[in-house]
mmCIF file with all atom_site columns, C-alpha atoms in Angstrom:
data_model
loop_
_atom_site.group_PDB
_atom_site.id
_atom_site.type_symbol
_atom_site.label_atom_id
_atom_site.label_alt_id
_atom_site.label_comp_id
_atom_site.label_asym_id
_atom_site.label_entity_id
_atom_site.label_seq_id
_atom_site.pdbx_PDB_ins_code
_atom_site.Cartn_x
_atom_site.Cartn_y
_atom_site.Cartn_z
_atom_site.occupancy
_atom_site.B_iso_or_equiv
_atom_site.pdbx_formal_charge
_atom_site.auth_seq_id
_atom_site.auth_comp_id
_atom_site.auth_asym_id
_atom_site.auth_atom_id
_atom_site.pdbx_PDB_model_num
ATOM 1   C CA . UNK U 1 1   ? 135.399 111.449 72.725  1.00 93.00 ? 1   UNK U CA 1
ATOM 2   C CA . UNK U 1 2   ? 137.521 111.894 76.093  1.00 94.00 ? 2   UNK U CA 1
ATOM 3   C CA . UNK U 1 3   ? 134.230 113.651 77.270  1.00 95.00 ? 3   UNK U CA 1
ATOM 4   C CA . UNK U 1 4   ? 132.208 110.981 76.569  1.00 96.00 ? 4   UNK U CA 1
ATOM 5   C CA . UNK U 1 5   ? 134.526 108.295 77.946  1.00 95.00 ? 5   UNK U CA 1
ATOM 6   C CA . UNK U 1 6   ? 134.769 110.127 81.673  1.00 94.00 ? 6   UNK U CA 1
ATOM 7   C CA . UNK U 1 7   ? 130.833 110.291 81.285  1.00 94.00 ? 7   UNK U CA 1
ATOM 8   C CA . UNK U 1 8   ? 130.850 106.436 80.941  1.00 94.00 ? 8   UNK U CA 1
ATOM 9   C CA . UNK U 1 9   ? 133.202 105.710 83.579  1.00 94.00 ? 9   UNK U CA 1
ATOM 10  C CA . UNK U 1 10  ? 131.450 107.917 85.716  1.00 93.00 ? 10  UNK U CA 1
ATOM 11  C CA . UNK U 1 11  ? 127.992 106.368 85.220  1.00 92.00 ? 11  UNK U CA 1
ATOM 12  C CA . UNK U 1 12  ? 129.444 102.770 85.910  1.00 93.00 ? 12  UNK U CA 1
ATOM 13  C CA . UNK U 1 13  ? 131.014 104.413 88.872  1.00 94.00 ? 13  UNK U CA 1
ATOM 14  C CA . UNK U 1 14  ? 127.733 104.438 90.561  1.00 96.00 ? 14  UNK U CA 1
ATOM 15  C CA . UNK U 1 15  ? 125.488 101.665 89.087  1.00 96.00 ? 15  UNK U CA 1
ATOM 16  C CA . UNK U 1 16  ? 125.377 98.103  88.881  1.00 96.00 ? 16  UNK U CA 1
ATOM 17  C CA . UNK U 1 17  ? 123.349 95.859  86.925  1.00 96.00 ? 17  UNK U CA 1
ATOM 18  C CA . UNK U 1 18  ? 121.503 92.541  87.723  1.00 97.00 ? 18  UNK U CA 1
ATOM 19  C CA . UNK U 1 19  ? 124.695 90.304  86.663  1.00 96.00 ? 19  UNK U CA 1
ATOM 20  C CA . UNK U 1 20  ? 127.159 92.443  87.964  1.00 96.00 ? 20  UNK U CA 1
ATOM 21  C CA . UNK U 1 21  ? 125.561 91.940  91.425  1.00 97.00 ? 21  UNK U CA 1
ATOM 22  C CA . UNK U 1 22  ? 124.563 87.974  91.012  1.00 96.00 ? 22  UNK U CA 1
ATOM 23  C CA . UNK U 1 23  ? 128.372 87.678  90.064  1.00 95.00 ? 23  UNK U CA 1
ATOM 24  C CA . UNK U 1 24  ? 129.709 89.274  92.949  1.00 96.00 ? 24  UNK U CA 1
ATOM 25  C CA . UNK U 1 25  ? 127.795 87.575  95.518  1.00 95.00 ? 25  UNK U CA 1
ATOM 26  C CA . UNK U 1 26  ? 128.224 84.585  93.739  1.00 92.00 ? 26  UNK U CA 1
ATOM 27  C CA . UNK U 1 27  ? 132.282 85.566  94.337  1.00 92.00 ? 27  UNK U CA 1
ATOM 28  C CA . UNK U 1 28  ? 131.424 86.537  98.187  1.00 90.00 ? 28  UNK U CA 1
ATOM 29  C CA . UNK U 1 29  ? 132.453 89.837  97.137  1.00 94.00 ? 29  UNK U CA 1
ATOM 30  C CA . UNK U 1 30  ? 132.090 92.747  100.103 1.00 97.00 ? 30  UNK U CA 1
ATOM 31  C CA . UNK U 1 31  ? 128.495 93.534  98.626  1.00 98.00 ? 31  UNK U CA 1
ATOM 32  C CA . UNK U 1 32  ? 125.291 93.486  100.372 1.00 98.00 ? 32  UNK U CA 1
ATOM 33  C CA . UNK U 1 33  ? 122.052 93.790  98.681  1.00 98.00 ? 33  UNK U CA 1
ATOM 34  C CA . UNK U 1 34  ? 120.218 96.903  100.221 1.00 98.00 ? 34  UNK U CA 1
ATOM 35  C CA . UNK U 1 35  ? 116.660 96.819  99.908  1.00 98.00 ? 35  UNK U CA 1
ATOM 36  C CA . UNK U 1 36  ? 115.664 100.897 100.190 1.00 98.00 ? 36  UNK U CA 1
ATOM 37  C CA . UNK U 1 37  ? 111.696 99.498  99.949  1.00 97.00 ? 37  UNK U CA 1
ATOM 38  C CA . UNK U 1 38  ? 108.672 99.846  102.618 1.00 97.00 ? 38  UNK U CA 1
ATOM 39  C CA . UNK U 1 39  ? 109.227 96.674  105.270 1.00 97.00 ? 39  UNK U CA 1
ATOM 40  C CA . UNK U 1 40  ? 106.000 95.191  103.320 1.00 96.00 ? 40  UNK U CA 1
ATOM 41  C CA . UNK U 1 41  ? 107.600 95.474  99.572  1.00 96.00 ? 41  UNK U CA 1
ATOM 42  C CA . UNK U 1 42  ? 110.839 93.658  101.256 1.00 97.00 ? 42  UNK U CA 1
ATOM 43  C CA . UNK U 1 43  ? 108.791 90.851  103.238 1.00 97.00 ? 43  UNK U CA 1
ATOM 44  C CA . UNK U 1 44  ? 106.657 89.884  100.121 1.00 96.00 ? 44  UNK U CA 1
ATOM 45  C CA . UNK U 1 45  ? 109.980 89.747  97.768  1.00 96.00 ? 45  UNK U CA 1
ATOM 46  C CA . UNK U 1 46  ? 113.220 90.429  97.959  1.00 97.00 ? 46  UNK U CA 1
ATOM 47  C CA . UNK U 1 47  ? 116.789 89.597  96.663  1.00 97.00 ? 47  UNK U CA 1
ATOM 48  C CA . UNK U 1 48  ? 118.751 86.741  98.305  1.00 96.00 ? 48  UNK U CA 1
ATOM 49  C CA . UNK U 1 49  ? 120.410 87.833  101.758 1.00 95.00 ? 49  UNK U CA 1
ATOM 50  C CA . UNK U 1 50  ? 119.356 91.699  101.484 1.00 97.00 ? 50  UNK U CA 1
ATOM 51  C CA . UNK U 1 51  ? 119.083 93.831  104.187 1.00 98.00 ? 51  UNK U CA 1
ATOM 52  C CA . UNK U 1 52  ? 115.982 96.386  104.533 1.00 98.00 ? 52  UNK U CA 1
ATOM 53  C CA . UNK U 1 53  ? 116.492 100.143 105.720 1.00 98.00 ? 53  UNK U CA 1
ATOM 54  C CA . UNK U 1 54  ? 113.667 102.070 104.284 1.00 98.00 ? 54  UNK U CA 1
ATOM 55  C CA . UNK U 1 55  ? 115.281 105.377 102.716 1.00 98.00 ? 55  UNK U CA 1
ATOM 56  C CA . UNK U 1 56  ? 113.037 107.403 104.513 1.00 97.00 ? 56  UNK U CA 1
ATOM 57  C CA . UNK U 1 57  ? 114.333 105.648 108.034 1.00 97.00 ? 57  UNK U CA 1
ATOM 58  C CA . UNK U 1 58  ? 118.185 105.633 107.322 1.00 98.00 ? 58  UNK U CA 1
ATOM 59  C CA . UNK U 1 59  ? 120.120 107.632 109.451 1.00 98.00 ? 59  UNK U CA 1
ATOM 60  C CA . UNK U 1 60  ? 122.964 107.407 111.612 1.00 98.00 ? 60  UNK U CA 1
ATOM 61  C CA . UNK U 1 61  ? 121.249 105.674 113.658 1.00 97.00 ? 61  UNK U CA 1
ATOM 62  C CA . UNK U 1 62  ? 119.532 102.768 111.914 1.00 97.00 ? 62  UNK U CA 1
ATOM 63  C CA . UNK U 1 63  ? 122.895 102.087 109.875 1.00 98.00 ? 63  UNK U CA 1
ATOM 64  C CA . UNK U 1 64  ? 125.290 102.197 112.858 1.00 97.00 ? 64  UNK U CA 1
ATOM 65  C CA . UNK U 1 65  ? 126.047 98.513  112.770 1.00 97.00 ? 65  UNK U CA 1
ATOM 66  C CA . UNK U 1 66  ? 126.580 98.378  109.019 1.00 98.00 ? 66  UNK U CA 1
ATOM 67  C CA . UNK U 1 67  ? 130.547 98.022  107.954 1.00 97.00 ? 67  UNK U CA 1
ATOM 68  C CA . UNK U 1 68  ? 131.454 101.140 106.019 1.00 97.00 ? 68  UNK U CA 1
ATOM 69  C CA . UNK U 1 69  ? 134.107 98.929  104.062 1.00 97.00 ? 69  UNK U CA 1
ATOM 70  C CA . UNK U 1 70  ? 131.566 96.880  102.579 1.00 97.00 ? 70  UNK U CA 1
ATOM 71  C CA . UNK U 1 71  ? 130.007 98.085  99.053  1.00 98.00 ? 71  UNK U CA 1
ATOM 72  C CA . UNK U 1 72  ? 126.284 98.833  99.526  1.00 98.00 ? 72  UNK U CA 1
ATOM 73  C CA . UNK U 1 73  ? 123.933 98.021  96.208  1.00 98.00 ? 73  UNK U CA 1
ATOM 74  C CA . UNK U 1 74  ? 120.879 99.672  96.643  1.00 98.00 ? 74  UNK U CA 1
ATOM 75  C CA . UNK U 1 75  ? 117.432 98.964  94.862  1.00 98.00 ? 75  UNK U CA 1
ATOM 76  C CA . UNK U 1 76  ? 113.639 99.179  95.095  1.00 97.00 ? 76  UNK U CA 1
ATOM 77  C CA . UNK U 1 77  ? 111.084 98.283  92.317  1.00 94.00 ? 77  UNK U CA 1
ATOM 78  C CA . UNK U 1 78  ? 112.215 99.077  89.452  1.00 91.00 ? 78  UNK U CA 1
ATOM 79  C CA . UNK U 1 79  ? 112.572 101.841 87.167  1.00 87.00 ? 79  UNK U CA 1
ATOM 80  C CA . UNK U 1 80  ? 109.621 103.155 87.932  1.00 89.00 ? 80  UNK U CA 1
ATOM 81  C CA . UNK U 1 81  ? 110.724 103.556 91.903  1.00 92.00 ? 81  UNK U CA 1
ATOM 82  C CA . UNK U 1 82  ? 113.537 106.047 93.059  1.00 95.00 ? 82  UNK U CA 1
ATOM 83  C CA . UNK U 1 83  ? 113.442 104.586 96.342  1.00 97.00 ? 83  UNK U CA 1
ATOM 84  C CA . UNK U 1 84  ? 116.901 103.178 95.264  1.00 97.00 ? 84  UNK U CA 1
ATOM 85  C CA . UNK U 1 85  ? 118.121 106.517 94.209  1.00 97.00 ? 85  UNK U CA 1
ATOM 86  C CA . UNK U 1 86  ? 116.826 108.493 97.641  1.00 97.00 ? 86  UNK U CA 1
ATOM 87  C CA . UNK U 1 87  ? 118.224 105.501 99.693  1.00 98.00 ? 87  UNK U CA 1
ATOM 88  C CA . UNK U 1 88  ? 122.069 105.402 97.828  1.00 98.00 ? 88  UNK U CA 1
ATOM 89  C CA . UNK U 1 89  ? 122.214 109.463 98.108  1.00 98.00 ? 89  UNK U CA 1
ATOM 90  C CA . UNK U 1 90  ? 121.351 108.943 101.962 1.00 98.00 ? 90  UNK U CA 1
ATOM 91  C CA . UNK U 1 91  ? 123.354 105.741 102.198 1.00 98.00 ? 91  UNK U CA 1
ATOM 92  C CA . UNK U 1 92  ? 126.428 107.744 100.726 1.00 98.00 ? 92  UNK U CA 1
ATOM 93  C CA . UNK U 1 93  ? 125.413 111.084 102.879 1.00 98.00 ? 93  UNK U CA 1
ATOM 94  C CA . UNK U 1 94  ? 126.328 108.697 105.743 1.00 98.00 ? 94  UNK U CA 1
ATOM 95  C CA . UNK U 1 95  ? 129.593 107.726 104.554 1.00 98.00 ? 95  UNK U CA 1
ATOM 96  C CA . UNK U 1 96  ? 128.987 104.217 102.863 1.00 98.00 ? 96  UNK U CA 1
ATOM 97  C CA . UNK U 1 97  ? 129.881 103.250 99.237  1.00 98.00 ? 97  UNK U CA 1
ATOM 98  C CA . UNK U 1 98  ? 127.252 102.358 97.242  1.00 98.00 ? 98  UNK U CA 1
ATOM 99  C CA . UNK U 1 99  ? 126.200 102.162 93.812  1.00 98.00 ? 99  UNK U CA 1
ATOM 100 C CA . UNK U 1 100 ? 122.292 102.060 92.597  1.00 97.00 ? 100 UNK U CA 1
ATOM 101 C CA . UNK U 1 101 ? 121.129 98.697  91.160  1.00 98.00 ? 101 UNK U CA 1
ATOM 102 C CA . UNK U 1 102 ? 119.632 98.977  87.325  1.00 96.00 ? 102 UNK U CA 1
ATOM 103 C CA . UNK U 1 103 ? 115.849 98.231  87.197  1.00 96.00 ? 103 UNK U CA 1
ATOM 104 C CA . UNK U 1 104 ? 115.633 97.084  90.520  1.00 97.00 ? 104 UNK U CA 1
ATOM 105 C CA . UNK U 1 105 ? 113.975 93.848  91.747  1.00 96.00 ? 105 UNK U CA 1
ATOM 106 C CA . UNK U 1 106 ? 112.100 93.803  88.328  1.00 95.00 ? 106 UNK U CA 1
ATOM 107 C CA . UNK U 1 107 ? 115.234 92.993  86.294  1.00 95.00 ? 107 UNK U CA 1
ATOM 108 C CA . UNK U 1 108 ? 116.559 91.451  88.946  1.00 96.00 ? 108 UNK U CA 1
ATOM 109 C CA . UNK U 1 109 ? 113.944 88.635  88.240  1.00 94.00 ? 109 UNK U CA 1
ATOM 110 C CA . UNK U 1 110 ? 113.378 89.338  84.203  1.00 93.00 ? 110 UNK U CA 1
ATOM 111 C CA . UNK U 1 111 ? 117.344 88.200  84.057  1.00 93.00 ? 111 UNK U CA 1
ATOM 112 C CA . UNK U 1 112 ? 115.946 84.834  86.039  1.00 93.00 ? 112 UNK U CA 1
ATOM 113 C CA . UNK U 1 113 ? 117.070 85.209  89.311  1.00 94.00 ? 113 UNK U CA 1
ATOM 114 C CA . UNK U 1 114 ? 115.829 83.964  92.772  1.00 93.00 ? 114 UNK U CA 1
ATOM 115 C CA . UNK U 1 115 ? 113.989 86.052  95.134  1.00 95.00 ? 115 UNK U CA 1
ATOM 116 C CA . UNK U 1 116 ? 113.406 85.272  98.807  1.00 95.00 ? 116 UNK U CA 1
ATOM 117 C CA . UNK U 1 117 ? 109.859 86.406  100.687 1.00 95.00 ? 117 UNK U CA 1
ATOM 118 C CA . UNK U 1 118 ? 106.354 85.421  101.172 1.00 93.00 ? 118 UNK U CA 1
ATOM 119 C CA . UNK U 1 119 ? 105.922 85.345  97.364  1.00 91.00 ? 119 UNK U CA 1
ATOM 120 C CA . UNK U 1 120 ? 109.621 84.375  96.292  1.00 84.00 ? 120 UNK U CA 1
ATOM 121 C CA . UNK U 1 121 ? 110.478 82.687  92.995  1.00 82.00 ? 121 UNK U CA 1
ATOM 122 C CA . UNK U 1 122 ? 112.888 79.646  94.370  1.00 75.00 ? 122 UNK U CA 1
ATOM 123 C CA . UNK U 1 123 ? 113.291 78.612  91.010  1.00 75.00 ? 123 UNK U CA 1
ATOM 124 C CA . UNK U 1 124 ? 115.442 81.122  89.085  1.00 73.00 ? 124 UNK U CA 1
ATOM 125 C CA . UNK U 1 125 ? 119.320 81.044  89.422  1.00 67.00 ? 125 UNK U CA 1
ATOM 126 C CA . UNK U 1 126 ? 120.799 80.543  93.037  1.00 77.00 ? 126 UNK U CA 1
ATOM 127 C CA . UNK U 1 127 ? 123.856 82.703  95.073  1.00 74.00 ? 127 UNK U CA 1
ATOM 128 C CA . UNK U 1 128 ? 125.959 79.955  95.795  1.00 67.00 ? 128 UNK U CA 1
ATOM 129 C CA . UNK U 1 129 ? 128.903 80.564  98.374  1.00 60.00 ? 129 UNK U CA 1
ATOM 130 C CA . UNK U 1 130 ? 132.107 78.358  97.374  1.00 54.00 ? 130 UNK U CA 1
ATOM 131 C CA . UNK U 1 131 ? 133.788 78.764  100.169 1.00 51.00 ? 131 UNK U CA 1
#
């Protein structure tokens, strides 16, 4: 059982799911949304207040201006996309915290939440700051 409890914690270590991530930046949490997508995937939809970095363009470089104290959630597609997985081992290569988001944009919307872009659904559930 202790075996299976560490392999538990670990996994939750390193993911997030759709509510975990509406609820923290609902709670203006130190999370940004990282869209690990093609600039085209991210301009036609994408998840309220992301940021974009291709995996295959993040580098030093390209991520210099992020703040490394800030929790990174990366995603792409869905489960059928590991762009999320090759952009949170890069992400993490460079020193950032991140955890992978479950299912991607596509559960992201199935649980009936906005998306921003050219073909954004306005109407699902809104990040709202309080402050």
């Amino acid at each position: 059982m202790e075996e299976q409890i560490k392999f538990y914690e670990h996994k939750l270590a390193f993911e997030m799911d759709p509510s975990d991530l509406f609820d923290a930046l609902n709670n203006s949490e130190k999370v940004i949304a990282l869209d690990a997508r093609k600039s085209f995937g991210f301009d036609a939809e994408h998840i309220p207040n992301a940021i974009n970095i291709p995996h295959r363009e993040m580098s030093a470089e390209t991520t210099k201006h992020l703040d490394k104290e800030v929790l990174y959630v990366t995603y792409c597609d869905g489960i059928g996309c590991n762009a999320s997985t090759k952009g949170a081992l890069n992400m993490t290569k460079l020193g950032f915290k991140v955890k992978e988001l479950i299912g991607g944009i596509e559960w992201w919307k199935f649980d009936g939440y906005a998306t921003e872009g050219e073909k954004g659904n306005k109407g699902g559930l809104k990040i709202e700051c309080a402050c």
